[in-house]
C-alpha positions in Angstrom: 151.1 -31.6 -45.6 149.9 -30.9 -49.1 152.3 -31.4 -51.5 152.9 -29.1 -55.2 154.5 -31.2 -57.1 153.1 -29.6 -60.6 153.4 -25.9 -59.1 157.0 -26.7 -58.3 158.0 -28.6 -61.3 156.8 -26.0 -63.3 158.1 -23.1 -61.7 160.9 -20.6 -63.6 164.0 -20.8 -62.0 164.8 -17.7 -60.0 168.2 -16.5 -59.2 169.5 -14.0 -56.7 171.1 -11.2 -59.4 167.9 -12.1 -62.3 168.0 -8.6 -63.6 164.4 -8.8 -64.3 161.9 -11.1 -62.0 159.9 -13.7 -63.9 157.1 -12.8 -61.5 156.1 -10.0 -59.7 155.0 -11.2 -55.6 151.5 -9.4 -56.3 150.8 -11.5 -59.6 152.4 -15.1 -58.1 149.9 -14.5 -55.2 147.1 -13.8 -56.9 147.9 -17.2 -59.2 147.9 -19.9 -56.4 144.7 -19.1 -55.4 144.2 -21.8 -57.8 146.6 -23.7 -56.3 146.5 -23.3 -52.3 144.8 -25.6 -49.5 142.8 -23.1 -47.6 145.0 -24.0 -44.2 148.0 -23.5 -46.7 146.6 -20.1 -48.1 146.5 -18.7 -44.5 150.1 -19.8 -43.6 151.1 -17.7 -46.4 149.5 -15.0 -45.7 151.6 -14.1 -42.5 154.4 -13.0 -44.9 151.8 -11.2 -47.3 150.2 -9.2 -44.1 153.3 -7.3 -43.6 152.5 -5.3 -46.6 149.1 -4.8 -44.9 150.5 -3.3 -42.0 152.0 -0.7 -44.7 148.6 -0.4 -46.3 146.4 0.4 -42.1 149.2 3.0 -41.6 148.8 4.6 -44.6 145.1 4.5 -44.3 144.7 5.2 -39.8 147.4 8.3 -41.1 145.8 10.0 -44.4 149.0 9.4 -46.1 148.3 11.5 -49.6 149.4 10.1 -52.8 149.5 6.8 -50.8 149.5 3.6 -53.5 147.7 0.3 -52.1 150.3 -2.3 -51.6 148.4 -5.2 -53.9 150.5 -8.2 -52.4 148.8 -7.4 -48.9 146.6 -10.4 -47.9 143.5 -7.8 -47.2 142.3 -5.8 -49.9 142.0 -1.9 -49.5 137.9 -2.5 -48.7 138.3 -4.7 -46.4 140.8 -2.1 -44.6 138.6 1.0 -44.5 136.1 -2.1 -43.0 137.9 -3.4 -40.3 139.1 0.2 -38.8 135.7 1.3 -39.4 134.2 -1.4 -37.3 136.9 -1.3 -34.7 136.3 2.5 -34.4 132.8 2.9 -34.0 131.3 -0.4 -32.9 134.6 -2.1 -31.6 134.2 -5.0 -33.2 136.1 -6.6 -37.0 133.8 -7.9 -40.0 132.2 -11.2 -39.7 133.1 -12.2 -43.1 136.8 -10.9 -43.0 139.4 -13.3 -41.5 141.3 -10.2 -39.2 144.5 -11.6 -37.3 144.2 -10.7 -33.9 147.4 -8.3 -33.8 146.3 -6.3 -36.3 142.8 -5.8 -34.4 144.6 -4.8 -31.5 146.7 -2.6 -33.0 144.2 -0.1 -34.1 142.1 -0.6 -31.0 145.4 1.1 -29.4 145.3 3.3 -32.5 142.4 4.6 -31.9 142.3 4.8 -27.6 146.0 7.0 -28.2 146.5 8.6 -31.7 142.7 9.1 -33.1 143.0 12.7 -34.4 145.7 14.2 -32.0 149.3 14.6 -32.6 151.4 12.7 -30.6 155.1 12.5 -30.0 155.2 8.6 -30.0 153.5 8.3 -33.5 156.9 8.3 -34.8 156.9 4.4 -33.1 153.9 2.9 -34.4 155.2 1.4 -36.9 157.4 -0.3 -34.6 154.5 -1.0 -32.1 152.5 -2.8 -35.5 155.8 -4.9 -36.3 156.2 -6.2 -32.8 152.7 -7.4 -32.1 153.0 -8.6 -36.0 156.3 -10.7 -35.5 154.9 -12.0 -31.8 152.2 -13.5 -33.4 153.8 -14.6 -37.4 156.7 -16.4 -34.7 154.1 -18.3 -33.9 152.5 -19.5 -36.9 152.4 -22.9 -36.4 154.9 -23.8 -39.6 158.7 -24.5 -38.2 159.4 -23.0 -41.7 157.7 -19.9 -42.0 158.1 -19.2 -37.9 161.7 -19.7 -38.4 161.5 -17.5 -40.7 160.0 -14.6 -39.5 162.4 -14.7 -36.6 165.4 -14.7 -38.6 164.1 -11.4 -39.5 163.1 -10.5 -36.5 166.7 -10.5 -35.3 168.1 -9.3 -38.2 166.4 -5.9 -37.3 166.6 -5.8 -33.4 170.6 -6.4 -34.2 171.0 -3.7 -36.7 168.7 -1.2 -34.2 171.1 -2.8 -30.7 174.3 -1.0 -33.1 172.3 2.0 -34.3 171.0 2.6 -30.3 174.8 2.6 -29.2 176.2 4.0 -32.3 174.5 7.6 -31.3 173.5 6.9 -26.9 169.7 6.0 -28.0 167.5 4.5 -26.4 167.4 0.7 -27.2 164.2 -0.5 -25.3 162.2 2.2 -27.5 163.7 0.4 -30.6 164.3 -3.3 -30.1 161.0 -5.0 -30.3 159.4 -8.7 -30.0 159.5 -10.9 -27.1 161.6 -13.4 -28.3 165.4 -14.1 -26.6 167.2 -12.7 -28.7 165.2 -9.7 -28.2 165.6 -9.4 -24.4 169.0 -10.1 -24.4 169.8 -7.4 -27.2 167.5 -5.3 -24.7 170.1 -5.7 -21.2 172.8 -6.3 -23.1 176.2 -3.7 -22.5 178.9 -6.1 -24.5 180.3 -4.0 -27.7 180.1 -7.0 -29.9 177.4 -9.0 -28.6 180.0 -11.7 -28.3 177.3 -13.1 -25.1 174.8 -13.9 -28.2 176.7 -16.0 -29.8 177.9 -18.2 -26.8 174.5 -18.2 -25.8 172.8 -19.1 -29.4 175.2 -22.1 -29.7 174.4 -23.8 -26.2 170.8 -22.9 -25.5 168.7 -24.8 -28.5 166.0 -25.3 -25.7 162.0 -25.0 -27.4 160.5 -21.6 -27.8 157.0 -21.6 -27.0 155.9 -22.3 -30.7 157.1 -25.4 -30.1 159.8 -24.9 -32.6 163.4 -23.8 -32.0 165.2 -20.0 -32.6 166.6 -20.3 -36.2 169.9 -18.5 -34.5 170.0 -21.0 -32.0 171.0 -23.5 -34.4 172.8 -21.6 -36.0 175.2 -19.1 -34.2 177.4 -18.4 -37.7 174.1 -17.0 -39.6 174.4 -14.6 -36.0 178.0 -13.6 -36.3 177.2 -13.1 -40.2 174.5 -10.6 -39.2 176.2 -9.2 -37.0 178.9 -8.2 -39.0 177.1 -7.9 -42.3 175.4 -5.2 -39.5 179.0 -3.5 -39.3 179.5 -2.7 -42.8 179.2 1.4 -44.1 177.9 1.4 -47.2 174.2 1.1 -46.9 173.7 -0.5 -50.7 176.4 -3.7 -49.9 174.8 -3.8 -46.6 171.9 -4.7 -48.5 173.1 -6.9 -50.6 174.9 -8.9 -48.1 171.7 -8.9 -46.0 169.5 -10.5 -49.5 172.3 -13.1 -50.2 172.4 -14.1 -46.4 168.5 -14.7 -46.9 168.5 -16.8 -50.0 171.3 -19.1 -49.0 169.2 -20.0 -45.9 166.0 -20.2 -48.2 167.9 -22.6 -49.9 169.4 -24.4 -47.1 166.2 -24.8 -45.3 164.0 -25.7 -48.1 166.4 -29.0 -49.6 164.4 -31.3 -48.4 161.3 -29.6 -48.8 161.5 -29.7 -52.7 157.5 -29.9 -53.5 156.5 -28.7 -50.2 154.0 -25.8 -49.2 157.6 -24.4 -47.2 159.4 -24.2 -50.7 156.4 -22.2 -52.7 156.8 -19.9 -49.5 160.4 -19.9 -50.2 159.9 -18.7 -53.6 157.1 -15.9 -53.1 160.7 -14.9 -50.9 162.9 -15.3 -53.5 161.0 -12.8 -56.1 160.0 -10.3 -52.9 164.5 -9.7 -53.0 164.5 -9.7 -56.9 161.5 -7.3 -57.4 162.6 -4.7 -54.0 166.9 -5.0 -56.0 165.1 -4.8 -59.5 163.2 -1.9 -58.9 166.7 -0.2 -57.8 169.8 1.3 -59.5 171.6 -2.6 -60.3 174.7 -0.6 -62.0 176.6 -0.2 -58.3 178.6 -3.0 -56.8 177.5 -6.0 -58.9 180.4 -7.6 -59.5 181.3 -7.9 -56.1 177.0 -8.7 -55.7 178.0 -11.8 -57.6 181.5 -12.5 -56.1 180.1 -12.5 -52.5 176.7 -14.8 -53.8 179.3 -16.9 -55.2 181.1 -17.4 -52.4 178.3 -18.3 -50.5 177.2 -20.9 -52.3 180.8 -22.6 -52.6 180.7 -23.0 -48.6 177.0 -23.9 -48.9 178.0 -26.8 -50.6 180.6 -27.7 -48.5 178.3 -28.2 -45.6 176.0 -29.9 -47.5 179.2 -32.7 -48.9 179.9 -32.6 -45.0 176.3 -33.7 -44.1 176.3 -36.6 -46.9 179.3 -37.7 -45.7 178.3 -37.8 -42.4 175.5 -39.2 -42.9 175.9 -42.6 -45.0 
């Protein structure tokens, strides 16, 4: 596995409550071209492909005024060429690395929605996300797979709670093939306590060969459920990002110069970038306090770990 000593040692320190991002995600992605091995570039592309998903849907829907997201792994011309060849010749370009899930979605789209209005159109994002997560959670790297599964589970828990609240069919909104998704589709529990118990007891390896991150940490699952019940949308999103930030710190502690730390830096930049583009005045004091509390808890856990492994 490649080490990135010079790259990581030279990176500016970032904080969850930075007023301005030191890099944009797009600029940092461009900077990485001179550092990454081909295999690590392909690995990080799994993170950037979520932006391709949005670009792809905008292209297929011919969304007026859409600004192409340059954080994506594929260029705007790549998207056009992929869609054109799949539509006209049912094949992908030989000179472009096209993820299997993306090609599958485009084929499905043209088979079901080509130039037609369809009530299922509103679920296109969910279908594309499901295909994306099914592959991304099996990307071959334990850290990246766990990150994708964590975010998949966050989305599914939120979907399950909203479906319960508004009387919607959970099977239409919970995505992916994970054990957590399967439980949420079937469960009638109001507090999902059975899922926490299952997560704590079941530490079996998944199809990717890596354990479910929530199976290793039922406390994280309980935290997600607690955050999902927060009524204030802004505070809920801030709490989620604080949880993600702490998760990144905890899971890269022993990988300071590995590709995992490069990936985590990009993920932190994205969090900062998202919040600096919004109005930061509301709840800033509470957010700083929240982050401080989480860091103190993390420090206690780390001290206990060191004490137990002397």
